Coordinates of C-alpha atoms in Angstrom, one line a residue:
M1 CA 0.0 0.1 -0.2
G2 CA 3.0 2.4 0.8
D3 CA 4.3 1.9 -2.7
L4 CA 1.1 2.7 -4.4
F5 CA 0.5 6.0 -2.3
G6 CA 3.9 6.7 -2.2
K7 CA 3.8 6.8 -6.3
R8 CA 0.6 8.0 -6.7
I9 CA 1.8 11.1 -4.6
A10 CA 4.8 11.8 -6.6
A11 CA 3.6 10.4 -10.4
G12 CA -0.2 11.8 -9.7
E13 CA -1.7 8.1 -10.6
Y14 CA -1.5 4.5 -9.4
Q15 CA 1.3 2.5 -11.2
F16 CA 0.3 -0.9 -11.1
S17 CA 3.2 -3.0 -12.3
S18 CA 4.2 -6.9 -12.0
Q19 CA 6.6 -5.9 -9.7
V20 CA 3.4 -4.9 -6.8
F21 CA 3.0 -8.6 -6.2
L22 CA 6.9 -9.2 -5.6
R23 CA 6.8 -6.0 -3.3
A24 CA 3.9 -7.9 -1.4
I25 CA 5.8 -10.8 -0.8
V26 CA 9.2 -8.7 0.5
W27 CA 6.7 -7.3 2.7
G28 CA 4.8 -10.0 4.2
I29 CA 8.2 -11.4 4.6
I30 CA 9.2 -8.4 6.8
G31 CA 6.2 -8.5 8.2
C32 CA 6.7 -12.1 10.1
M33 CA 10.4 -10.7 10.7
V34 CA 8.7 -7.8 12.7
T35 CA 5.7 -10.3 14.2
L36 CA 8.8 -12.6 15.1
V37 CA 11.0 -9.8 16.9
F38 CA 8.8 -7.7 18.4
P39 CA 8.2 -9.7 21.6
V40 CA 12.0 -11.0 21.3
F41 CA 12.9 -7.1 21.8
M42 CA 10.2 -6.1 24.3
G43 CA 10.7 -9.5 26.6
G44 CA 14.1 -8.7 26.4
A45 CA 13.8 -5.5 27.6
G46 CA 11.9 -6.5 30.5
L47 CA 14.3 -9.3 31.4
A48 CA 17.4 -6.8 31.4
Q49 CA 15.6 -4.3 33.1
A50 CA 15.0 -7.1 35.9
G51 CA 18.7 -8.3 36.1
K52 CA 19.7 -4.2 36.5
L53 CA 21.3 -4.7 33.2
L54 CA 18.4 -1.9 32.0
P55 CA 17.1 1.1 34.1
F56 CA 13.5 1.8 35.1
A57 CA 12.4 -2.0 36.0
G58 CA 8.6 -2.4 35.5
V59 CA 8.3 1.0 34.0
S60 CA 6.3 0.1 30.7
V61 CA 7.5 3.3 29.1
A62 CA 10.9 2.7 30.3
Q63 CA 10.7 -0.8 28.8
A64 CA 9.0 0.4 25.9
F65 CA 11.5 2.7 25.2
C66 CA 14.6 0.5 25.4
G67 CA 12.8 -2.5 23.6
S68 CA 12.3 0.5 20.5
S69 CA 15.7 1.8 21.0
I70 CA 17.8 -1.8 21.3
M71 CA 15.5 -3.2 18.2
N72 CA 16.2 -0.1 16.3
L73 CA 19.6 0.2 16.2
T74 CA 20.5 -3.4 16.2
F75 CA 18.2 -5.6 14.0
A76 CA 16.3 -2.8 11.7
P77 CA 19.7 -2.1 10.0
A78 CA 19.6 -5.7 8.9
M79 CA 15.9 -5.8 8.0
N80 CA 16.4 -2.3 6.0
T81 CA 19.6 -3.7 4.2
F82 CA 17.3 -6.9 3.2
H83 CA 14.3 -4.7 2.3
R84 CA 17.0 -2.5 0.0
I85 CA 18.7 -5.2 -1.7
M86 CA 15.2 -7.2 -2.5
E87 CA 14.0 -3.8 -3.9
L88 CA 17.3 -3.6 -6.2
W89 CA 16.5 -7.3 -6.8
I90 CA 13.1 -6.5 -8.1
E91 CA 13.9 -3.5 -10.2
T92 CA 16.9 -4.7 -11.5
S93 CA 15.4 -8.0 -12.7
A94 CA 12.5 -5.7 -14.6
A95 CA 14.9 -3.9 -16.2
K96 CA 16.1 -6.8 -17.8
E97 CA 19.4 -6.4 -15.8
S98 CA 22.0 -9.2 -14.7
V99 CA 21.2 -9.7 -10.8
S100 CA 24.2 -10.5 -8.7
L101 CA 24.2 -9.7 -5.0
K102 CA 27.6 -8.1 -5.8
G103 CA 25.8 -6.0 -8.2
L104 CA 23.2 -5.0 -6.0
I105 CA 24.8 -4.4 -2.8
G106 CA 27.4 -2.0 -5.5
K107 CA 23.9 0.0 -6.3
I108 CA 23.2 1.1 -2.8
D109 CA 24.6 4.7 -2.1
W110 CA 26.0 3.6 1.1
T111 CA 26.3 6.7 2.7
A112 CA 22.9 7.9 2.3
F113 CA 21.6 5.0 3.0
V114 CA 23.4 4.5 6.4
T115 CA 22.8 8.5 7.2
F116 CA 19.2 8.9 6.3
N117 CA 17.6 5.6 6.6
W118 CA 19.2 3.9 9.9
L119 CA 20.0 7.0 11.9
K120 CA 17.8 9.9 10.8
V121 CA 14.7 7.7 10.3
G122 CA 15.5 4.9 12.2
I123 CA 16.4 7.0 15.1
C124 CA 13.9 10.0 14.7
F125 CA 11.0 8.3 13.4
W126 CA 10.9 4.9 14.2
I127 CA 12.3 4.7 18.2
P128 CA 9.7 6.9 18.9
V129 CA 6.7 4.9 17.0
H130 CA 8.0 2.0 18.4
T131 CA 7.9 3.2 21.3
I132 CA 4.2 4.1 21.7
V133 CA 4.1 0.9 19.6
F134 CA 5.3 -1.2 22.5
L135 CA 2.8 0.4 24.2
L136 CA -0.6 -1.0 22.7
P137 CA -1.8 -4.2 23.4
E138 CA 0.4 -6.9 21.4
N139 CA -2.5 -7.9 19.4
V140 CA -2.0 -5.0 17.5
R141 CA 1.5 -4.1 17.7
V142 CA 2.4 -5.0 14.1
V143 CA -0.8 -3.6 12.3
V144 CA -0.2 -0.7 13.8
A145 CA 3.5 -0.6 12.9
A146 CA 2.9 -1.2 9.1
F147 CA 0.3 1.0 9.2
S148 CA 3.3 3.6 10.6
S149 CA 5.3 2.2 7.9
I150 CA 2.5 3.5 5.2
A151 CA 2.9 6.8 7.2
L152 CA 6.3 7.4 6.4
G153 CA 6.1 6.4 2.8
I154 CA 3.4 9.2 2.6
I155 CA 5.7 11.3 4.3
L156 CA 8.5 11.1 2.7
S157 CA 6.7 11.0 -0.5
F158 CA 5.2 14.4 -0.1
A159 CA 8.8 15.7 0.7
S160 CA 9.7 14.3 -2.3
K161 CA 7.3 15.9 -4.0
K162 CA 8.1 19.5 -2.4
G163 CA 11.3 19.1 -4.4
S164 CA 13.8 18.9 -1.1
S165 CA 17.0 17.6 -3.5
S166 CA 18.5 15.6 -0.4
T167 CA 15.0 13.7 0.5
K168 CA 14.6 13.0 -3.6
M169 CA 18.3 11.9 -3.3
T170 CA 17.6 9.5 -0.6
E171 CA 14.2 8.3 -1.4
K172 CA 14.8 5.2 -2.7
E173 CA 17.3 4.2 0.2
V174 CA 14.4 4.4 2.4
V175 CA 12.6 1.1 4.2

């Protein structure tokens, strides 16, 4: 949905292609990954607090912030990289170009990817959002996170459409 909305905002019309199905599969895999790691990082933060490795044991906001921070500083970069490589694979295959892992990795602007996606978006957007998400009941966390991802895509599409050159340059690097 985020890809479709983003392209609609940027181009002024919906653009459906065979790539939409492949992107949906990638997002499905990411959804499974997120469904697994949410309880791992929330539970791990709680255990670390109980073991005096993190402060404010028993304070749910602190546990949510710690779980979100640890997840977004450790797991998220690997997941973002997986997503970017899969997106490049889809784009490269659609362009009928030769696909290799080395070639896909070489296409990534690592400076833009790390500074914008991992640092700016990860720290300024995802840590606060996932802190709030982790305060919600467990049965709605993944759904709220998915809609947050769609919202981020829409925000970045509007920013790109406004003509911010730094956003345009790095928007493709965002997950």
